[in-house]
PDB file of C-alpha atoms and ligand atoms in Angstrom:
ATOM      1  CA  UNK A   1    -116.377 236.763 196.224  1.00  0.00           C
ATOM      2  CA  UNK A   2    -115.034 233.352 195.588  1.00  0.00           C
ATOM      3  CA  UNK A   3    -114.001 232.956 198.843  1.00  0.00           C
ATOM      4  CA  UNK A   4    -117.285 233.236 199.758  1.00  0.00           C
ATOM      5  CA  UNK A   5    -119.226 230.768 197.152  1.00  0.00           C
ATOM      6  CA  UNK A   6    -115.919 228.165 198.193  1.00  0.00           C
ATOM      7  CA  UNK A   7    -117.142 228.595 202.459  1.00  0.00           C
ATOM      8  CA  UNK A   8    -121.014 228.256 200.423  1.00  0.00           C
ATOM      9  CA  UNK A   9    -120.035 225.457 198.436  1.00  0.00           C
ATOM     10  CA  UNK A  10    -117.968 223.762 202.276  1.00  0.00           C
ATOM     11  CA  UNK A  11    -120.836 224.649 204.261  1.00  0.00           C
ATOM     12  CA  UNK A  12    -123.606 223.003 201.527  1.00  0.00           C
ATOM     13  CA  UNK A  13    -121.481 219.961 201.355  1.00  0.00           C
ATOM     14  CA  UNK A  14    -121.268 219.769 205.363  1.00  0.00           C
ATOM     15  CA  UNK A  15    -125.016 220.157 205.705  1.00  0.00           C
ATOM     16  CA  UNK A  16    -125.950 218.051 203.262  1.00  0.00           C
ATOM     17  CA  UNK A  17    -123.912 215.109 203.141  1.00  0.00           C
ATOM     18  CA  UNK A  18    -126.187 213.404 201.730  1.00  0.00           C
ATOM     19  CA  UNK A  19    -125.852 214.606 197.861  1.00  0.00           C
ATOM     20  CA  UNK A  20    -123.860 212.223 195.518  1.00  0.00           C
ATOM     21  CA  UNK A  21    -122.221 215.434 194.053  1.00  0.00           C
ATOM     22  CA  UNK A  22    -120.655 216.250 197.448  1.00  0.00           C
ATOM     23  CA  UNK A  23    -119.224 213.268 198.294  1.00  0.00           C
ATOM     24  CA  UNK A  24    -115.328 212.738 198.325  1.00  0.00           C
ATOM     25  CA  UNK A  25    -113.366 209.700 197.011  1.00  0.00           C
ATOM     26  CA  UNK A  26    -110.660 210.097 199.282  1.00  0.00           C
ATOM     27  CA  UNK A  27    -110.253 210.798 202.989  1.00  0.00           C
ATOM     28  CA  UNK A  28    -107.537 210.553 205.880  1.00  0.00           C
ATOM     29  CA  UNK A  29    -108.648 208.156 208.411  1.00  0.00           C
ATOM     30  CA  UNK A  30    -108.091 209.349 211.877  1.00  0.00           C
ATOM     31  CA  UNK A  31    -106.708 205.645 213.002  1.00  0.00           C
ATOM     32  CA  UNK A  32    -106.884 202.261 211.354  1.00  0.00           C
ATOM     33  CA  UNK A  33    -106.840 198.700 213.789  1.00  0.00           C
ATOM     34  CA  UNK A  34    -104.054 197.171 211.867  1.00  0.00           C
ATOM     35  CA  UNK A  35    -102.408 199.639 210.186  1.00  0.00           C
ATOM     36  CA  UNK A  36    -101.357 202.400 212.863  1.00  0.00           C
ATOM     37  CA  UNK A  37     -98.026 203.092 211.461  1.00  0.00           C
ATOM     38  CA  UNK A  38     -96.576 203.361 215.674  1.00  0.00           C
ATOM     39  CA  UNK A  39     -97.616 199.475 215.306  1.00  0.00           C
ATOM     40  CA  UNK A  40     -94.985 198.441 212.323  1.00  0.00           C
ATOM     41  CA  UNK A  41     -92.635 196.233 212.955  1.00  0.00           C
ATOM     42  CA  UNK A  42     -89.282 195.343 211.639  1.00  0.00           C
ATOM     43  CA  UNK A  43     -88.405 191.738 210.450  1.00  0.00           C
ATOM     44  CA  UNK A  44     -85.303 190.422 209.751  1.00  0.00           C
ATOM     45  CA  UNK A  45     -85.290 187.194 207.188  1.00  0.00           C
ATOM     46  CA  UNK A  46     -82.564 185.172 205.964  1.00  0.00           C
ATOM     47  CA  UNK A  47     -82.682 182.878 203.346  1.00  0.00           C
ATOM     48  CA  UNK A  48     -80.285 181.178 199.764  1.00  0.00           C
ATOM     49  CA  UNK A  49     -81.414 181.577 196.692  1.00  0.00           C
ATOM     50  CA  UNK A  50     -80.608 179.237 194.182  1.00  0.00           C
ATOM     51  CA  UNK A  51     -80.090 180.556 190.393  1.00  0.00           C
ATOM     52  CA  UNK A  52     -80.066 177.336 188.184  1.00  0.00           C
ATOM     53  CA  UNK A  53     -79.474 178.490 184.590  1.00  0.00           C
ATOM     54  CA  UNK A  54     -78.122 175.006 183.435  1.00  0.00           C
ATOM     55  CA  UNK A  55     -78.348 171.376 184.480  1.00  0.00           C
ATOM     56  CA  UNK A  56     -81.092 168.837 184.229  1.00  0.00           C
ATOM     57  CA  UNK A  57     -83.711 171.452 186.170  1.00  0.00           C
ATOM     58  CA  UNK A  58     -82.868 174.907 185.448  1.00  0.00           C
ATOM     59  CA  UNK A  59     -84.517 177.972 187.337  1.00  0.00           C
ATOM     60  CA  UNK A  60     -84.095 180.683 185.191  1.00  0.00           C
ATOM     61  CA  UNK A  61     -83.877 181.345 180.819  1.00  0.00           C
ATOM     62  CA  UNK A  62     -82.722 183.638 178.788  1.00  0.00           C
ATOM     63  CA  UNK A  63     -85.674 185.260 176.993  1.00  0.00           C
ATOM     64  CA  UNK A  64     -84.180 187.814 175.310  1.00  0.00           C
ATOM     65  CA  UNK A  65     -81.195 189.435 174.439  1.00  0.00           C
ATOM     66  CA  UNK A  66     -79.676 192.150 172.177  1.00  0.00           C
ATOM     67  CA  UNK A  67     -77.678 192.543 169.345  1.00  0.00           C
ATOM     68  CA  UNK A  68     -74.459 193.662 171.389  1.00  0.00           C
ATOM     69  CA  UNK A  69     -75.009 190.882 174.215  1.00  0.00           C
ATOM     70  CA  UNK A  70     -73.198 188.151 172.917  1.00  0.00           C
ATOM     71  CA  UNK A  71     -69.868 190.684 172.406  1.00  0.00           C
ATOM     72  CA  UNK A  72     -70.625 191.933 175.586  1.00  0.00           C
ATOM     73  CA  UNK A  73     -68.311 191.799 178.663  1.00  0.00           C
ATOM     74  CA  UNK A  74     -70.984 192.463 180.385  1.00  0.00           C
ATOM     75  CA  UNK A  75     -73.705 190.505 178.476  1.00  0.00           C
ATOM     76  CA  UNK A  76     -75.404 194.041 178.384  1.00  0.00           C
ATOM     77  CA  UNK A  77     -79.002 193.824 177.036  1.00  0.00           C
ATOM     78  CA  UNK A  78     -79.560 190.165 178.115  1.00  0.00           C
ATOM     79  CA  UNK A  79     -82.936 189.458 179.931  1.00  0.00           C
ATOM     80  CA  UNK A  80     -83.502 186.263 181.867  1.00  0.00           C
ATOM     81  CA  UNK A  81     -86.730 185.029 183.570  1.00  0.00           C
ATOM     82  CA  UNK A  82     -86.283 183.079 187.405  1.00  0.00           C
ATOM     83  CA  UNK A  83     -88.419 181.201 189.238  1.00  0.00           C
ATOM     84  CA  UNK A  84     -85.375 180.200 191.654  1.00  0.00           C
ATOM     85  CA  UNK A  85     -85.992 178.315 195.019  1.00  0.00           C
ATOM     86  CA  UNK A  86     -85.472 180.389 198.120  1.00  0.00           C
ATOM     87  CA  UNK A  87     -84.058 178.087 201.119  1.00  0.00           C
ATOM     88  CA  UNK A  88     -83.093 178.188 204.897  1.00  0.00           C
ATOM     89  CA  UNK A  89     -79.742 177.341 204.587  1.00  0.00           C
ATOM     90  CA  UNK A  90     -77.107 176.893 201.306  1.00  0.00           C
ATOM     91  CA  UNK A  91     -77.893 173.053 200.934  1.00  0.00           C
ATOM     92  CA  UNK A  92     -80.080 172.963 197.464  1.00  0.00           C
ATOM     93  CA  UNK A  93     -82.314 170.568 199.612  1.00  0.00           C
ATOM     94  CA  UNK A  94     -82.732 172.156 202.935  1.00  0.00           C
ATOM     95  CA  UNK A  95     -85.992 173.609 203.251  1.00  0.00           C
ATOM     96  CA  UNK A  96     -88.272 175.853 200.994  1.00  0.00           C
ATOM     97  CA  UNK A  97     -89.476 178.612 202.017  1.00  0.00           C
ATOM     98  CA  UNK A  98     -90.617 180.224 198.923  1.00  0.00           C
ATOM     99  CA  UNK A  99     -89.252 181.328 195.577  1.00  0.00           C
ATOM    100  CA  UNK A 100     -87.571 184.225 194.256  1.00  0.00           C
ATOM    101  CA  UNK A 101     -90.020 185.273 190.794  1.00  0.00           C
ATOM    102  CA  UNK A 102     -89.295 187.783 188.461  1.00  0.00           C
ATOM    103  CA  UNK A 103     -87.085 188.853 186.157  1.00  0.00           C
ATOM    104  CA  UNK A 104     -83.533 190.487 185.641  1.00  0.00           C
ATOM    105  CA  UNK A 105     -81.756 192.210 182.877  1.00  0.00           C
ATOM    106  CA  UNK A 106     -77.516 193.121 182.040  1.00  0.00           C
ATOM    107  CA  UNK A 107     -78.328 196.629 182.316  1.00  0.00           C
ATOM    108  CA  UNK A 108     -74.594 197.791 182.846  1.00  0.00           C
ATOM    109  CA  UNK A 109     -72.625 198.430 179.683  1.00  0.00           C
ATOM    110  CA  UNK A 110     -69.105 198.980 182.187  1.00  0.00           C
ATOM    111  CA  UNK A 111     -69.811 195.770 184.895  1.00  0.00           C
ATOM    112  CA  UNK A 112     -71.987 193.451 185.147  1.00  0.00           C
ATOM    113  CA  UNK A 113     -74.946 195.471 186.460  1.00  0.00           C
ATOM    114  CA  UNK A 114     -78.260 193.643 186.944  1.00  0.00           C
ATOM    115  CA  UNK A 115     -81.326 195.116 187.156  1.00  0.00           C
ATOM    116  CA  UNK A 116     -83.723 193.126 189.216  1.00  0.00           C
ATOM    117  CA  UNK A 117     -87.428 193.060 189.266  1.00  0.00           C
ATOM    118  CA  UNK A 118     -88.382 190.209 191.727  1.00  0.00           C
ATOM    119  CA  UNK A 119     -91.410 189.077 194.125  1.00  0.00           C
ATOM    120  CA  UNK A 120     -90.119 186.944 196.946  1.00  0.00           C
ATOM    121  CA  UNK A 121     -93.219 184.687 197.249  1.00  0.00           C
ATOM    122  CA  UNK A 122     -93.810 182.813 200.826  1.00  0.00           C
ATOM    123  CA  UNK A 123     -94.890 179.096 201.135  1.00  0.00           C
ATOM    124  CA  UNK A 124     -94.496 178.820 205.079  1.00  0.00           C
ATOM    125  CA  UNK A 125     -95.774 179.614 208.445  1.00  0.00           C
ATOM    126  CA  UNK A 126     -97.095 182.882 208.826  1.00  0.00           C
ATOM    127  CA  UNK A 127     -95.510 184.262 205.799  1.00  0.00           C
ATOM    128  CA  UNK A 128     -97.482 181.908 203.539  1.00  0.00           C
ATOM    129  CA  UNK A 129     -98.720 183.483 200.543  1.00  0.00           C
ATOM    130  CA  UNK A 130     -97.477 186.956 200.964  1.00  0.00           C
ATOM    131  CA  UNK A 131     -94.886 188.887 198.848  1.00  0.00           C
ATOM    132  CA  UNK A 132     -92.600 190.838 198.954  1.00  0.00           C
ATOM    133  CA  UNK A 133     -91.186 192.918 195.806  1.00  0.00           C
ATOM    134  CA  UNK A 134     -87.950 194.037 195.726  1.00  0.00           C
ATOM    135  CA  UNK A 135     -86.299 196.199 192.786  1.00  0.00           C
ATOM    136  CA  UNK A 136     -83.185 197.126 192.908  1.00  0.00           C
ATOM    137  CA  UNK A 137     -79.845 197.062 190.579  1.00  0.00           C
ATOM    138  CA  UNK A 138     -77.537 193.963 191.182  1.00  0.00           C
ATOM    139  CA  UNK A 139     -73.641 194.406 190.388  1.00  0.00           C
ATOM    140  CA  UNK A 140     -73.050 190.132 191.368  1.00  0.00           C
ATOM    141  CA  UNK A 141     -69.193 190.746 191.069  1.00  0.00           C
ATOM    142  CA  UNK A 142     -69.273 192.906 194.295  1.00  0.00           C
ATOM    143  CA  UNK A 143     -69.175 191.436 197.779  1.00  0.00           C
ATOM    144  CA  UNK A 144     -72.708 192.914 198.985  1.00  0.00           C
ATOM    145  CA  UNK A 145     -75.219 194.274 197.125  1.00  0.00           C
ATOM    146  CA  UNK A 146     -78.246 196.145 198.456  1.00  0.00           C
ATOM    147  CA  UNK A 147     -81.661 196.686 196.827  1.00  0.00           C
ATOM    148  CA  UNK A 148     -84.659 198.260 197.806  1.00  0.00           C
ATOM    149  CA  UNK A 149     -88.102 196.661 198.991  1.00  0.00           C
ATOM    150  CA  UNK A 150     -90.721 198.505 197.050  1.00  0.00           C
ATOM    151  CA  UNK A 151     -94.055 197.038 198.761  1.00  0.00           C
ATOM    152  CA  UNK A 152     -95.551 193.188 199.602  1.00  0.00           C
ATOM    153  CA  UNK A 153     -98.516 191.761 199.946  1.00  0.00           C
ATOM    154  CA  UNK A 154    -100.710 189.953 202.859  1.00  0.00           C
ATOM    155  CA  UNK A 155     -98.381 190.356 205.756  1.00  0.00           C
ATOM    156  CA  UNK A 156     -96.135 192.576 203.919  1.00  0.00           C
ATOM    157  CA  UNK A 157     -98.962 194.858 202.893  1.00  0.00           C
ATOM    158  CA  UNK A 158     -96.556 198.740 203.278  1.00  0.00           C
ATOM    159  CA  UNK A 159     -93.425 196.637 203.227  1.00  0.00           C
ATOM    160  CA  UNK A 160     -90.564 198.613 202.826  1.00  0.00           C
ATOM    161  CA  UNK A 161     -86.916 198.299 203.248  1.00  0.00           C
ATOM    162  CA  UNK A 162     -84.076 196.313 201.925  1.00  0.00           C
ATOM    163  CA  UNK A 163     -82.398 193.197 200.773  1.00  0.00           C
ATOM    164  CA  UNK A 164     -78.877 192.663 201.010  1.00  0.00           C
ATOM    165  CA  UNK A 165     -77.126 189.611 199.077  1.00  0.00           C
ATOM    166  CA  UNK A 166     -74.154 187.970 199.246  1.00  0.00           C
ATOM    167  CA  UNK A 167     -73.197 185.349 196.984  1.00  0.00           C
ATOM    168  CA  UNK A 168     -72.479 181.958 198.699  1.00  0.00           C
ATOM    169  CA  UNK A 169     -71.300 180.088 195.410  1.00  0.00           C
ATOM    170  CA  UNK A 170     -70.745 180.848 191.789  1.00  0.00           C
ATOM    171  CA  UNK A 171     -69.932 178.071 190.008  1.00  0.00           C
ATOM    172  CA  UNK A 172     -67.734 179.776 186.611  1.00  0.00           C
ATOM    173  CA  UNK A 173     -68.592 176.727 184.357  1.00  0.00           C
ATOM    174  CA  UNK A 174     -72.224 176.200 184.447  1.00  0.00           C
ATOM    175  CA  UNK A 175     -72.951 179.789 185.531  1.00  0.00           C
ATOM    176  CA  UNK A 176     -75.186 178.828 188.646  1.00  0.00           C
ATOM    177  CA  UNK A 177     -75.275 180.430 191.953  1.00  0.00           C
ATOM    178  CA  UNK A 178     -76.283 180.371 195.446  1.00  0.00           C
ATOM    179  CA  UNK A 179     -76.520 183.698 197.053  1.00  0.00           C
ATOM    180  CA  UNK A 180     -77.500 184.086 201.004  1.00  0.00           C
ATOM    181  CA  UNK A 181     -80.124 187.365 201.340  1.00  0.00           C
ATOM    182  CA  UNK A 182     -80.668 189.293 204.413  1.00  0.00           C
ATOM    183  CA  UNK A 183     -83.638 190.945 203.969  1.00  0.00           C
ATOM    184  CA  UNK A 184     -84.767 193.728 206.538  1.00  0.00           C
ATOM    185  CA  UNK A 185     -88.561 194.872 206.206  1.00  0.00           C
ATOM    186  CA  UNK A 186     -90.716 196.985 207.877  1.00  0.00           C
ATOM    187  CA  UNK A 187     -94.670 196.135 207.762  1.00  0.00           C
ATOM    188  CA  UNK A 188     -97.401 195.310 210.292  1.00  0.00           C
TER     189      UNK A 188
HETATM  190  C1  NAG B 201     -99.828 177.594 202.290  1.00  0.00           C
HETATM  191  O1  NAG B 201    -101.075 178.055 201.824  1.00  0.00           O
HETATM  192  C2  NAG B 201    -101.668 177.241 200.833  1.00  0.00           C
HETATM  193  C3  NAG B 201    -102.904 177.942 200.311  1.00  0.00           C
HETATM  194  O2  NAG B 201    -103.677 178.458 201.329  1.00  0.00           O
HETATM  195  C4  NAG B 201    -101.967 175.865 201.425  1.00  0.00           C
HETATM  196  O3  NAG B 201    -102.534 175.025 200.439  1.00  0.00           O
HETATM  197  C5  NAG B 201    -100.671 175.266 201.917  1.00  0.00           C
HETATM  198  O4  NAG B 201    -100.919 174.011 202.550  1.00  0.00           O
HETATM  199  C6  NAG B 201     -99.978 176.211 202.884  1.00  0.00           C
HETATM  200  N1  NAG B 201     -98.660 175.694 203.220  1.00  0.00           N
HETATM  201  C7  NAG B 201     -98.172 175.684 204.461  1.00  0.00           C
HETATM  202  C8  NAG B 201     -96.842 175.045 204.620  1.00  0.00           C
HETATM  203  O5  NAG B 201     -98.762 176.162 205.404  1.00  0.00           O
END
């Protein structure tokens, strides 16, 4: 019996297409122009990222931290803010090509663990205004660290894949760092 008013209910809908109540809000397109997922590509980007936290133009603050942070080993609970220049080569001054935005947090009571929450935002050529978000966990005191792309924006609309950073410099007194990214993403 319900079988038959559900083939009722399909056939009305079929016939009459026309009636607000039948109408879906989702579907499965068939194909799409741009976003046939046989026509994704891979790109490979490479880029320094420059983490100022002290000098006459810092990059990134301290906004918050807990009551354990400053006895931490760790500096567990400590949340920082970065809007840190992304570059083509190591050189502070070599050219931007966007900035590194977000925000990351000691989340790692045995290392230091970071967890990072970060759009890479483009200023040039073709990847101009799009973004690409990454979020991932951080430990800096290992040699590579890998974390995963989560989306993007514009030409990274379905980005996904991964980041992998290496640190170029840490300087132990001020606490600044420049750390070369390979980034490997998949879009269209
Ligand atoms: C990037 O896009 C912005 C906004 O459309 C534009 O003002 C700027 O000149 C562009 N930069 C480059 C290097 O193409």
């Amino acid at each position: 019996m319900a079988k038959l008013f559900n083939f009722i209910i399909i056939l009305a809908c079929s016939l009459l297409l026309i009636t607000a109540n039948c109408k879906k809000f989702s579907r499965k397109p068939k194909n799409h122009p741009k976003y046939n997922f046989r026509r994704q590509k891979l790109s490979h980007l490479h880029f320094y990222f420059h983490d100022r936290v002290t000098g006459k133009d810092p990059t990134a603050f301290e906004v918050a931290s807990a009551s354990v942070t400053k006895k931490s080993a760790t500096y567990f609970g400590s949340v920082a803010v970065m809007d840190d220049p992304l570059t083509v080569g190591p050189n502070p001054r070599s050219k931007e090509v966007g900035r590194a935005q977000g925000i990351y947090s000691a989340a790692s009571r045995n290392e230091i663990g970071l967890l990072m929450v970060m759009n890479y935002v483009f200023t040039q050529g073709k990847f101009n205004g799009s973004t690409i978000s990454v979020l991932g966990r951080n430990a800096v005191l290992s040699a590579i660290r890998e974390m995963p792309i989560v989306g993007g924006s514009g030409v990274f609309r379905f980005a996904h894949g991964y980041a992998q950073a290496k640190t170029h410099t840490f300087d132990l007194k001020t606490g600044d760092a420049v750390v070369e990214y390979n980034v490997y993403v998949f879009h269209y």
